[in-house]
Coordinates of N, CA, C and O in Angstrom, one line a residue:
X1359 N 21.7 9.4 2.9 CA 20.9 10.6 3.0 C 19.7 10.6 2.0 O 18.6 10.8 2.5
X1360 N 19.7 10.3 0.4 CA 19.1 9.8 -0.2 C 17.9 9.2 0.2 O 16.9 9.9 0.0
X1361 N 17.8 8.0 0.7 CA 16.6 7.1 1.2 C 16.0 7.7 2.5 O 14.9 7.3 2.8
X1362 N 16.8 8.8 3.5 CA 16.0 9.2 4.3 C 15.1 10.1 3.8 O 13.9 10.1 4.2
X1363 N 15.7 10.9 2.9 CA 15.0 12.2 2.1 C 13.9 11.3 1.4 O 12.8 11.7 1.9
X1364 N 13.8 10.5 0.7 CA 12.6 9.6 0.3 C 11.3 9.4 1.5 O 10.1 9.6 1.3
X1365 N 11.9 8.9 2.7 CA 11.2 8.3 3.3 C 10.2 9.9 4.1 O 9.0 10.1 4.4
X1366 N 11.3 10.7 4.2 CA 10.5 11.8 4.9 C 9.6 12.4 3.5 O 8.7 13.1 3.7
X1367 N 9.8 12.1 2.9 CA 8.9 12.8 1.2 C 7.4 12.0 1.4 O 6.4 12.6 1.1
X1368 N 7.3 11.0 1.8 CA 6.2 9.7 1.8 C 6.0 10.0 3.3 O 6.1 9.1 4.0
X1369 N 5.8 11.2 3.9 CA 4.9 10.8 5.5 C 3.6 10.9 4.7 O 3.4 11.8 3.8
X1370 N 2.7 10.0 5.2 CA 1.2 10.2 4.1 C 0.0 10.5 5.5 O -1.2 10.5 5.3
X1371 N 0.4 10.6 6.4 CA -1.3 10.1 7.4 C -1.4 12.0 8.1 O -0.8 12.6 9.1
X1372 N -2.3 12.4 7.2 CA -2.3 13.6 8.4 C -3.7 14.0 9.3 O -4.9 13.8 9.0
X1373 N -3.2 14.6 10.3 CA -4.2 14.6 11.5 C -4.4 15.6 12.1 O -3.8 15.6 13.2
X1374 N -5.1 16.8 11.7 CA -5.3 18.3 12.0 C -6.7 18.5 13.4 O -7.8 17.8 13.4
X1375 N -6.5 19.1 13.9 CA -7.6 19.6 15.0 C -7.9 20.9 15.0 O -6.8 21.5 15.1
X1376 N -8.7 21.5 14.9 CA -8.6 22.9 15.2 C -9.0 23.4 16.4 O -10.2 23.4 16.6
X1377 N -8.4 23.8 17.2 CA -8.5 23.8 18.8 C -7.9 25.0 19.3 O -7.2 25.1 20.3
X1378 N -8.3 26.1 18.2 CA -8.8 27.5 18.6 C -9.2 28.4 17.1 O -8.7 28.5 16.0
X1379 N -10.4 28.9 17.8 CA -10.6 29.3 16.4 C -11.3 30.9 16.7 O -12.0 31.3 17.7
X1380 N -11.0 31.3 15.7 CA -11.5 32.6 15.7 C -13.1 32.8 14.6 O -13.0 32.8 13.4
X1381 N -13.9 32.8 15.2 CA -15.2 32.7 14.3 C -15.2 33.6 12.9 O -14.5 34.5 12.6
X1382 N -16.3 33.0 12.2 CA -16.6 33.6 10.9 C -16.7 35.0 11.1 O -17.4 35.6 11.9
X1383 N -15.7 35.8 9.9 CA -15.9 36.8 9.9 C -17.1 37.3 9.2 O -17.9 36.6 8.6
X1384 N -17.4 39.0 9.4 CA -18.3 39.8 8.8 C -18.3 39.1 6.9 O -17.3 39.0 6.2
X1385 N -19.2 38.8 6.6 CA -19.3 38.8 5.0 C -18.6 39.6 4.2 O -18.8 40.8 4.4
X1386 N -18.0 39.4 3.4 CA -17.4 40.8 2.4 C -18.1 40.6 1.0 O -18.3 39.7 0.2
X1387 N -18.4 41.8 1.1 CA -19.2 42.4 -0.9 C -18.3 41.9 -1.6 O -17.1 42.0 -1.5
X1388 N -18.8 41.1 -2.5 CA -17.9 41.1 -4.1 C -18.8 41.3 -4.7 O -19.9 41.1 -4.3
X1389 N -18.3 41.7 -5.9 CA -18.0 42.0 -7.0 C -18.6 41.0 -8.1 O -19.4 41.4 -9.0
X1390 N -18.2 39.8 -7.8 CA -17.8 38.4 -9.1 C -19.5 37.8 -9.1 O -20.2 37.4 -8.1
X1391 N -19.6 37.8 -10.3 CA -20.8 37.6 -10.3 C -20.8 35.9 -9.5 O -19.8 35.1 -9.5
X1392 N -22.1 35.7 -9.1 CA -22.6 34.3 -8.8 C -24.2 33.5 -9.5 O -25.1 34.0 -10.1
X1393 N -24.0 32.6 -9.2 CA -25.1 31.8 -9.5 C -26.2 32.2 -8.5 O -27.4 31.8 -8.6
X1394 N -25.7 32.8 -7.6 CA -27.3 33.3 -6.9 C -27.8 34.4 -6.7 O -28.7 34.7 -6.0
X1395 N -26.9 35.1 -7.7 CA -27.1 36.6 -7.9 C -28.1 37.1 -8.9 O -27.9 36.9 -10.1
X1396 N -28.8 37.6 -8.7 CA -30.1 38.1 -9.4 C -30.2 39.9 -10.1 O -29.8 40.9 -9.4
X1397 N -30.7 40.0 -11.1 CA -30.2 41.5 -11.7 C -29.2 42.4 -11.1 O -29.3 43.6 -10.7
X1398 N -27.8 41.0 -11.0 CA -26.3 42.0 -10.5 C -26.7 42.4 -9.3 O -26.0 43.3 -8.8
X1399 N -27.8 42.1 -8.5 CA -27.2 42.7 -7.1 C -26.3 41.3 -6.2 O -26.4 40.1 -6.2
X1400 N -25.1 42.6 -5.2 CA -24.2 41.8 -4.7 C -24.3 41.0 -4.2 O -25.3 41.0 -3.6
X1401 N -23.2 39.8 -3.8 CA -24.0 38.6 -2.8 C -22.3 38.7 -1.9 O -21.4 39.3 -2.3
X1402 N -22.4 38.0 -0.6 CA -21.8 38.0 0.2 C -21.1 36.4 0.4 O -21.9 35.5 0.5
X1403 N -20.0 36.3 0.4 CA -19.7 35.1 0.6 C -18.7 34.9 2.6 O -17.6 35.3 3.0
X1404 N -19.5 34.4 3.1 CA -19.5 34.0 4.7 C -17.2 33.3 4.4 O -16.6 32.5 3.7
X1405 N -17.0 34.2 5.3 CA -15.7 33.2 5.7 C -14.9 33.1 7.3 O -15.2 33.9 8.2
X1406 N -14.5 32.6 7.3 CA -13.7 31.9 8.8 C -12.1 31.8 9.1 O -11.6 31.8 8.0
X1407 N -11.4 31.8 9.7 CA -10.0 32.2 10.6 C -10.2 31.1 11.4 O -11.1 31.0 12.2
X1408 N -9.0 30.1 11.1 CA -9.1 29.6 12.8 C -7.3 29.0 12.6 O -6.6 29.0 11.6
X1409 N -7.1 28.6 13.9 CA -5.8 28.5 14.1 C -6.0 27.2 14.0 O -7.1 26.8 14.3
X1410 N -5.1 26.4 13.6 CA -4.9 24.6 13.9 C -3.8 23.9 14.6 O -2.6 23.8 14.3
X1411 N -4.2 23.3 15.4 CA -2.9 22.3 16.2 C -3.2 20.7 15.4 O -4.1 20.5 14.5
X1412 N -2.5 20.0 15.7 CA -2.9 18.6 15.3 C -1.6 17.7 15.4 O -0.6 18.3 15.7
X1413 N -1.6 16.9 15.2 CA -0.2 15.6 14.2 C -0.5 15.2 13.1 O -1.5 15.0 12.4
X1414 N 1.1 14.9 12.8 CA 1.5 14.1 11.2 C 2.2 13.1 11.6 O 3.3 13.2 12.2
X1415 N 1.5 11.6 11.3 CA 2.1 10.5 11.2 C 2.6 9.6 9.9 O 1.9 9.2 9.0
X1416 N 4.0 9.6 10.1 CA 4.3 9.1 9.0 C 4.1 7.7 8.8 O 3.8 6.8 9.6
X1417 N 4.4 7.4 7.3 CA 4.1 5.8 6.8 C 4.9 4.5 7.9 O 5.9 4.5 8.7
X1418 N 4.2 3.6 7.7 CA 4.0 2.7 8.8 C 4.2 2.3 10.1 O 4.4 3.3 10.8
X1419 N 4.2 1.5 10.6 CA 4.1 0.7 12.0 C 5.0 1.6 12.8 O 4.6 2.4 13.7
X1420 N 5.9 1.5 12.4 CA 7.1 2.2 13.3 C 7.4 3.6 14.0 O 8.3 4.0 14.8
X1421 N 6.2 4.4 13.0 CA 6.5 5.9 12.7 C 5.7 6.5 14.0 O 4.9 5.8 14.6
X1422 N 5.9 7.7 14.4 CA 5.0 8.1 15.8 C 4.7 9.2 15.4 O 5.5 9.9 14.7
X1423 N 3.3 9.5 15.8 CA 3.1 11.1 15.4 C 3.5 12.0 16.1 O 3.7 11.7 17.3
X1424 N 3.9 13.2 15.9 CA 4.5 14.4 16.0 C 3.3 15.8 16.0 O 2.2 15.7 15.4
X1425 N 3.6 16.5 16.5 CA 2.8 17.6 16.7 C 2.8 18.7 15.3 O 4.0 18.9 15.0
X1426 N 2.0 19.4 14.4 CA 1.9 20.4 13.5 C 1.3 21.5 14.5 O 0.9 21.3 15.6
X1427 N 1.3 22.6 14.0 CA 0.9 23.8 13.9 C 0.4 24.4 12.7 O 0.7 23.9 11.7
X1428 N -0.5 25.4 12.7 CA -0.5 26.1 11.4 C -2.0 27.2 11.6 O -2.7 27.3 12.6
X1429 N -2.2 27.7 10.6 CA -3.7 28.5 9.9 C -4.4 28.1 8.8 O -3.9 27.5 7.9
X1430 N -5.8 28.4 9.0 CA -6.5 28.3 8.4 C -7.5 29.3 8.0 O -8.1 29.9 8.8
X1431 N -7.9 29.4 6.6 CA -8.8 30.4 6.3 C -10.0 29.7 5.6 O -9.6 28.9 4.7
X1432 N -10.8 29.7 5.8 CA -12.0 28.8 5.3 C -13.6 30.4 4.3 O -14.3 31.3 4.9
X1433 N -13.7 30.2 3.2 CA -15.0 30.8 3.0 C -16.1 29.9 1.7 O -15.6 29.0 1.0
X1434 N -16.8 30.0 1.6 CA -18.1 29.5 1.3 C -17.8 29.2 -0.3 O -17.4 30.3 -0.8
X1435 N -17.8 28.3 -1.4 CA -18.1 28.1 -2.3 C -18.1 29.6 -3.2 O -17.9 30.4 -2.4
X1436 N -18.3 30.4 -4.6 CA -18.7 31.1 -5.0 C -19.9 30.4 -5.9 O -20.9 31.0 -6.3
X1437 N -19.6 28.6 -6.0 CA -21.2 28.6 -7.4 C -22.2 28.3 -6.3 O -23.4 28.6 -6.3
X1438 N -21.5 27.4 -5.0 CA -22.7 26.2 -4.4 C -22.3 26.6 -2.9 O -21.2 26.6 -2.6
X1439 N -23.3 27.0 -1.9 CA -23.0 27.0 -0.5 C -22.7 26.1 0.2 O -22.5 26.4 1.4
X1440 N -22.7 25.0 -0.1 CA -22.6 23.5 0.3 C -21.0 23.2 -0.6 O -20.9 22.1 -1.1
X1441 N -20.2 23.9 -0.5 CA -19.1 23.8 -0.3 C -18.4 24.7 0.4 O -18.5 26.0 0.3
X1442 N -17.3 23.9 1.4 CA -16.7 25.1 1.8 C -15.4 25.1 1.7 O -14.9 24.2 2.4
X1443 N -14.3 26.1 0.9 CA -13.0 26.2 0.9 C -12.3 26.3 1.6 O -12.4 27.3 2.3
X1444 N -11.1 25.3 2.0 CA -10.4 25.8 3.2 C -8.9 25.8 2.6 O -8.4 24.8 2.0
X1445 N -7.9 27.3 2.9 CA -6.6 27.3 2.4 C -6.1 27.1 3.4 O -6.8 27.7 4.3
X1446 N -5.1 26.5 3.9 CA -4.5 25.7 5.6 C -2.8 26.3 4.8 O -2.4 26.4 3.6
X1447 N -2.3 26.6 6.1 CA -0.5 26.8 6.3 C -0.3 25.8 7.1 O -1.3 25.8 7.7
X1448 N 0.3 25.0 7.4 CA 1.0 24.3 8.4 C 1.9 24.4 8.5 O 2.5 24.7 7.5
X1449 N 2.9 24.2 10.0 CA 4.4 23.9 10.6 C 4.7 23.0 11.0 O 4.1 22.6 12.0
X1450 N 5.7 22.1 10.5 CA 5.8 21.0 11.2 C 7.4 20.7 11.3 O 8.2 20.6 10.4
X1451 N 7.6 20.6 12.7 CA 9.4 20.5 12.8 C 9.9 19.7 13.8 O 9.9 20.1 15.0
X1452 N 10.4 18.3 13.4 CA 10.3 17.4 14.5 C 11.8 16.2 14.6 O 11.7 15.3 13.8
X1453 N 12.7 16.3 15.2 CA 14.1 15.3 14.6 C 14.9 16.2 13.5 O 15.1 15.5 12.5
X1454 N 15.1 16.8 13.4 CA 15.8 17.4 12.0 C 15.0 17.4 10.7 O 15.5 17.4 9.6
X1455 N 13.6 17.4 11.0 CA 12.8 17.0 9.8 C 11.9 18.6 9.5 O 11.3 18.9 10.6
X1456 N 11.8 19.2 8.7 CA 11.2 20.4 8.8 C 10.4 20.7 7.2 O 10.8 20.9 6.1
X1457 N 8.6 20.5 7.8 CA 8.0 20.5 6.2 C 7.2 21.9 6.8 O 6.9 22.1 8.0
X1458 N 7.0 22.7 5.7 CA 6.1 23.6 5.7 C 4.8 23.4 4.0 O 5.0 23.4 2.8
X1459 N 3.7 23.3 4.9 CA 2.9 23.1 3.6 C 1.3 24.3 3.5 O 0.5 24.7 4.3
X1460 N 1.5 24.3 2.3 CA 0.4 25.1 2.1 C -0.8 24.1 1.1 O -0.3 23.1 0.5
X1461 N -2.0 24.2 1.1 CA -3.2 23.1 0.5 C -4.1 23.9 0.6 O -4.0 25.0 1.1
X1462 N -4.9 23.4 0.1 CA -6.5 23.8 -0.7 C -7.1 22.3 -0.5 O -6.6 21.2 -0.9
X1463 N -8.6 22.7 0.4 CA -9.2 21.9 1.0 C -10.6 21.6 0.9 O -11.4 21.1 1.8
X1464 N -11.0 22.0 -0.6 CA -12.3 22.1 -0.8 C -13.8 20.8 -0.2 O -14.1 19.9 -0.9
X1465 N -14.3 21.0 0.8 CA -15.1 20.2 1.5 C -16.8 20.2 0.8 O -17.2 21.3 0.5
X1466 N -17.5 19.3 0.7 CA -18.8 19.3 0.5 C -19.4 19.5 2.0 O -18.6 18.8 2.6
X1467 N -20.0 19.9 2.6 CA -21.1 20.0 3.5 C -22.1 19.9 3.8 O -22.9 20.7 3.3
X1468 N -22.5 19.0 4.9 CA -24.0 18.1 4.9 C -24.2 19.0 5.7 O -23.3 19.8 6.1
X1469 N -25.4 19.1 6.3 CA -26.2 19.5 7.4 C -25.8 21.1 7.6 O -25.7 21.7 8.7
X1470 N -25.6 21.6 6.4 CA -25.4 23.3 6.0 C -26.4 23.9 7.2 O -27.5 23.6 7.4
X1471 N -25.7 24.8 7.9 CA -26.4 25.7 8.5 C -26.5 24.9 9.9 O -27.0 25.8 10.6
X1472 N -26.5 24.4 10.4 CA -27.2 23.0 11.4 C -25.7 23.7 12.2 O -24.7 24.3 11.9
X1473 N -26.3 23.0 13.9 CA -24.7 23.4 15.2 C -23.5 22.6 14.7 O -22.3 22.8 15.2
X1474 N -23.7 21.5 13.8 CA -22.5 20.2 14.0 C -22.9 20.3 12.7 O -24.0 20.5 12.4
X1475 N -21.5 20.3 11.3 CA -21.7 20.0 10.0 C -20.5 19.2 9.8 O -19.5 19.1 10.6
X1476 N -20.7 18.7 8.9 CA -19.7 17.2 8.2 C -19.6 17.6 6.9 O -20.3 18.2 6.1
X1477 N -18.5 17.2 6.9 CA -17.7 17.4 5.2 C -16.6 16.4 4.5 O -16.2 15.5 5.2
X1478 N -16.2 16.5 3.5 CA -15.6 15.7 3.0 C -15.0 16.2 1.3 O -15.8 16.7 0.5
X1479 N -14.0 15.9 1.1 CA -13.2 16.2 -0.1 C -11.8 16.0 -0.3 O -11.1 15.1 0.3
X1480 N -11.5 16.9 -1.1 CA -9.9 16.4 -1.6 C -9.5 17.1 -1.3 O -10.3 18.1 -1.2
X1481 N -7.6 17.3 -0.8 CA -6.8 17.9 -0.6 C -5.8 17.8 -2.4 O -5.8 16.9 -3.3
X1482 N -5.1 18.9 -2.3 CA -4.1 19.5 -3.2 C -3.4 20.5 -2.5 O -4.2 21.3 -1.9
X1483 N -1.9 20.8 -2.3 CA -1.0 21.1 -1.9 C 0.4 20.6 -2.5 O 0.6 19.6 -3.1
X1484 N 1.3 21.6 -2.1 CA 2.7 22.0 -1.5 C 3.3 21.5 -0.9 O 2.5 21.2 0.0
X1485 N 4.6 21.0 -0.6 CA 5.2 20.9 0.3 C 6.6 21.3 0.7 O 7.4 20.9 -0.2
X1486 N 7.3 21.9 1.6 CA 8.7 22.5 1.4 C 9.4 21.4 2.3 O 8.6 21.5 3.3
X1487 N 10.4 20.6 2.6 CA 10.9 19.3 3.3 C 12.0 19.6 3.3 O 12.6 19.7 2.2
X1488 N 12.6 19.9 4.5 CA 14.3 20.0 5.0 C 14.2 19.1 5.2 O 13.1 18.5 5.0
X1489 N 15.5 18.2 5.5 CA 16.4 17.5 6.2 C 18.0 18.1 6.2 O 18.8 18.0 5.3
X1490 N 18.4 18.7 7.6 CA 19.8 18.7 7.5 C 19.9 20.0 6.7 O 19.3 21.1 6.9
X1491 N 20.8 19.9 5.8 CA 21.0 21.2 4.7 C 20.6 20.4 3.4 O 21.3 20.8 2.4
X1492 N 19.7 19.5 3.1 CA 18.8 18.6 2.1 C 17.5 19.9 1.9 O 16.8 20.3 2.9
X1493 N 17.3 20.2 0.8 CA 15.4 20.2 1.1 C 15.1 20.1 -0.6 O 16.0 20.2 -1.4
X1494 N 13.8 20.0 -0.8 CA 13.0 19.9 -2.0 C 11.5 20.2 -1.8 O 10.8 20.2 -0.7
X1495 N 11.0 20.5 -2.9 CA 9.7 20.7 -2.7 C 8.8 19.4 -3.3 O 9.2 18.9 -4.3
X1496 N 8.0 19.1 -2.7 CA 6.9 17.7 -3.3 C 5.9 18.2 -3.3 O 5.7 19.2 -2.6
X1497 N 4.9 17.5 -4.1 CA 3.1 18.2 -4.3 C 2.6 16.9 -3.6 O 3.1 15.7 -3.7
X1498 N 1.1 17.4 -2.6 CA 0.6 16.7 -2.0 C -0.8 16.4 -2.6 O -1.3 17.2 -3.5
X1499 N -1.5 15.0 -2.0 CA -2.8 14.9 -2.6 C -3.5 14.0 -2.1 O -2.8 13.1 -1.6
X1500 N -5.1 13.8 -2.0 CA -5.6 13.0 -0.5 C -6.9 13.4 -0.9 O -7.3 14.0 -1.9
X1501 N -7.7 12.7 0.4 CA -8.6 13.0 0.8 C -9.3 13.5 2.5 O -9.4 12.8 3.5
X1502 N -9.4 14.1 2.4 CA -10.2 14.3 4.1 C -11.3 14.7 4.2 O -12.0 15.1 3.3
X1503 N -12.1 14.4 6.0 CA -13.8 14.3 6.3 C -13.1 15.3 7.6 O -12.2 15.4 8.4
X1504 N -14.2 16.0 7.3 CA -14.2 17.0 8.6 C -15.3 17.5 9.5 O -16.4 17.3 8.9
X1505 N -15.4 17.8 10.4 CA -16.7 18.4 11.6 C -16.0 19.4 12.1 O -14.9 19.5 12.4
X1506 N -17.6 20.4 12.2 CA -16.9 21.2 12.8 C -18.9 21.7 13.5 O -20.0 21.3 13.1
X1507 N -18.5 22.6 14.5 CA -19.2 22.8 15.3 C -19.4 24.8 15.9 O -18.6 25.6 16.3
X1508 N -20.3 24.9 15.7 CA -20.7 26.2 16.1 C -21.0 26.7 17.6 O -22.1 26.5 18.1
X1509 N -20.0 27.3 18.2 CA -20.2 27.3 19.9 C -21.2 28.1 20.0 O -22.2 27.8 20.7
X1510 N -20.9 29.8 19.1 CA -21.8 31.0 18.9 C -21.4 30.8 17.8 O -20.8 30.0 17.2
X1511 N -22.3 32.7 17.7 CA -22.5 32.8 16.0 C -20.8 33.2 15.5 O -20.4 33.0 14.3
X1512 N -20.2 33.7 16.5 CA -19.2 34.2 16.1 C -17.9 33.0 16.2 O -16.9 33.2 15.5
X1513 N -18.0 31.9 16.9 CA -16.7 30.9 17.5 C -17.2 29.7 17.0 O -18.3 29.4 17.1
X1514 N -16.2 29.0 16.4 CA -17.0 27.3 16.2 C -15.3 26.8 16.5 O -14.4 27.6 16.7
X1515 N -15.2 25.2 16.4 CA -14.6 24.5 16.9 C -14.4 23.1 15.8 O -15.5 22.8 15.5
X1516 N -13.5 22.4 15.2 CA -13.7 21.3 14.5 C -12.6 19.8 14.3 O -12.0 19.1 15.1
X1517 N -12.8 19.8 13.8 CA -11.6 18.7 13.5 C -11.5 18.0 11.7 O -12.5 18.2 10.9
X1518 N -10.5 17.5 11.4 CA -10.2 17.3 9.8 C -8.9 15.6 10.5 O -8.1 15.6 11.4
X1519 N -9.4 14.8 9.7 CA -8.3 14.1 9.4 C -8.9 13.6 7.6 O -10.0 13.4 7.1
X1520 N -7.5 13.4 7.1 CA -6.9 13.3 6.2 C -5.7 12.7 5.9 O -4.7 12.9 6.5
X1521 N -5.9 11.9 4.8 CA -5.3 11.0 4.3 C -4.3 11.3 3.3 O -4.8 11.6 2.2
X1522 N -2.8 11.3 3.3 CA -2.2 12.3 2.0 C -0.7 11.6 1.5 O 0.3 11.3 2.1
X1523 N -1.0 11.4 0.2 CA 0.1 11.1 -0.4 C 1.1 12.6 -0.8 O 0.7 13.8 -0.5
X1524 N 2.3 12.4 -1.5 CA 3.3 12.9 -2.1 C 3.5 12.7 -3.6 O 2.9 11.8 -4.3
X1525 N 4.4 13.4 -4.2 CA 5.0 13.1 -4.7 C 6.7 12.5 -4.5 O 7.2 12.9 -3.5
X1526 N 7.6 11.5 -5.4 CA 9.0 11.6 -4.1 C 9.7 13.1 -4.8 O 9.6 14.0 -5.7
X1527 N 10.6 12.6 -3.6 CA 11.6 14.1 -3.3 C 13.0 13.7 -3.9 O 13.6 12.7 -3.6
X1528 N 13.3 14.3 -4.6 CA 14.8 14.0 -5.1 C 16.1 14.6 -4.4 O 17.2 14.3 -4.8

């Protein structure tokens, strides 16, 4: 049981779609000051809701990907708008194997503002990993490039793959 619990701790290849999404919400007032804020008046930071489907393939040859689920909340940088934060939930439950993970997905963003934008950064996360009546928690960590696309002002559409190690699982 040992070396399975290992092997499920090390699935490293993940592959998220987001293929329904609920568009950027209304801006919300803060408070906190920013770097583009000018004699204290408030600035608005733009954010997003979307649902995620996708797969997790695990380490090597042999392994087949499997279907995830999850959410996503994505809003704008507070120093630089040319980043954009995304906190992601995932579900993933497939063979007796059951990971639920939470991450922080901060992206740089080319072509800001444009129908089609590209991104790219690091992941940091969570992870909670059943097997059986086995489970433990492992910290995740990676990189991923993302696109995403603006249908209207209110609905966009994207995609994220990403690349992710663990920590092991004892």
């Amino acid at each position: 049981q040992g070396k399975n619990m290992k092997k499920t701790a090390l699935l490293s290849v993940l592959a998220s779609t987001l293929i329904m999404a609920a568009g950027d919400l209304d801006p919300v007032e803060s408070t906190v000051p920013s770097l583009n804020s000018i004699d204290g008046v408030e600035s608005s930071i733009p954010m997003g809701f979307a649902l995620l489907g996708g797969a997790l393939k695990g380490e090597g040859d042999n392994t087949d990907s499997n279907a995830l689920y999850g959410a996503e909340f994505s809003f704008e940088c507070l120093f630089s708008s040319d980043v954009r934060s995304q906190l992601q939930f995932t579900h993933y439950d497939e063979d007796g194997i059951k990971r639920l993970q939470l991450s922080a997905n901060p992206h740089y963003i080319f072509n800001r503002g444009d129908t089609v934008e590209f991104g790219f950064g690091p992941h940091l996360g969570a992870a909670k990993v059943e097997i059986g009546s086995e489970d433990d928690t492992v910290f995740t960590y990676g990189l991923g490039a993302s696109v995403r696309s603006s249908i209207s002002e209110n609905f966009f559409v994207g995609a994220e793959a990403r690349y992710e190690w663990t920590t092991d699982a004892e």
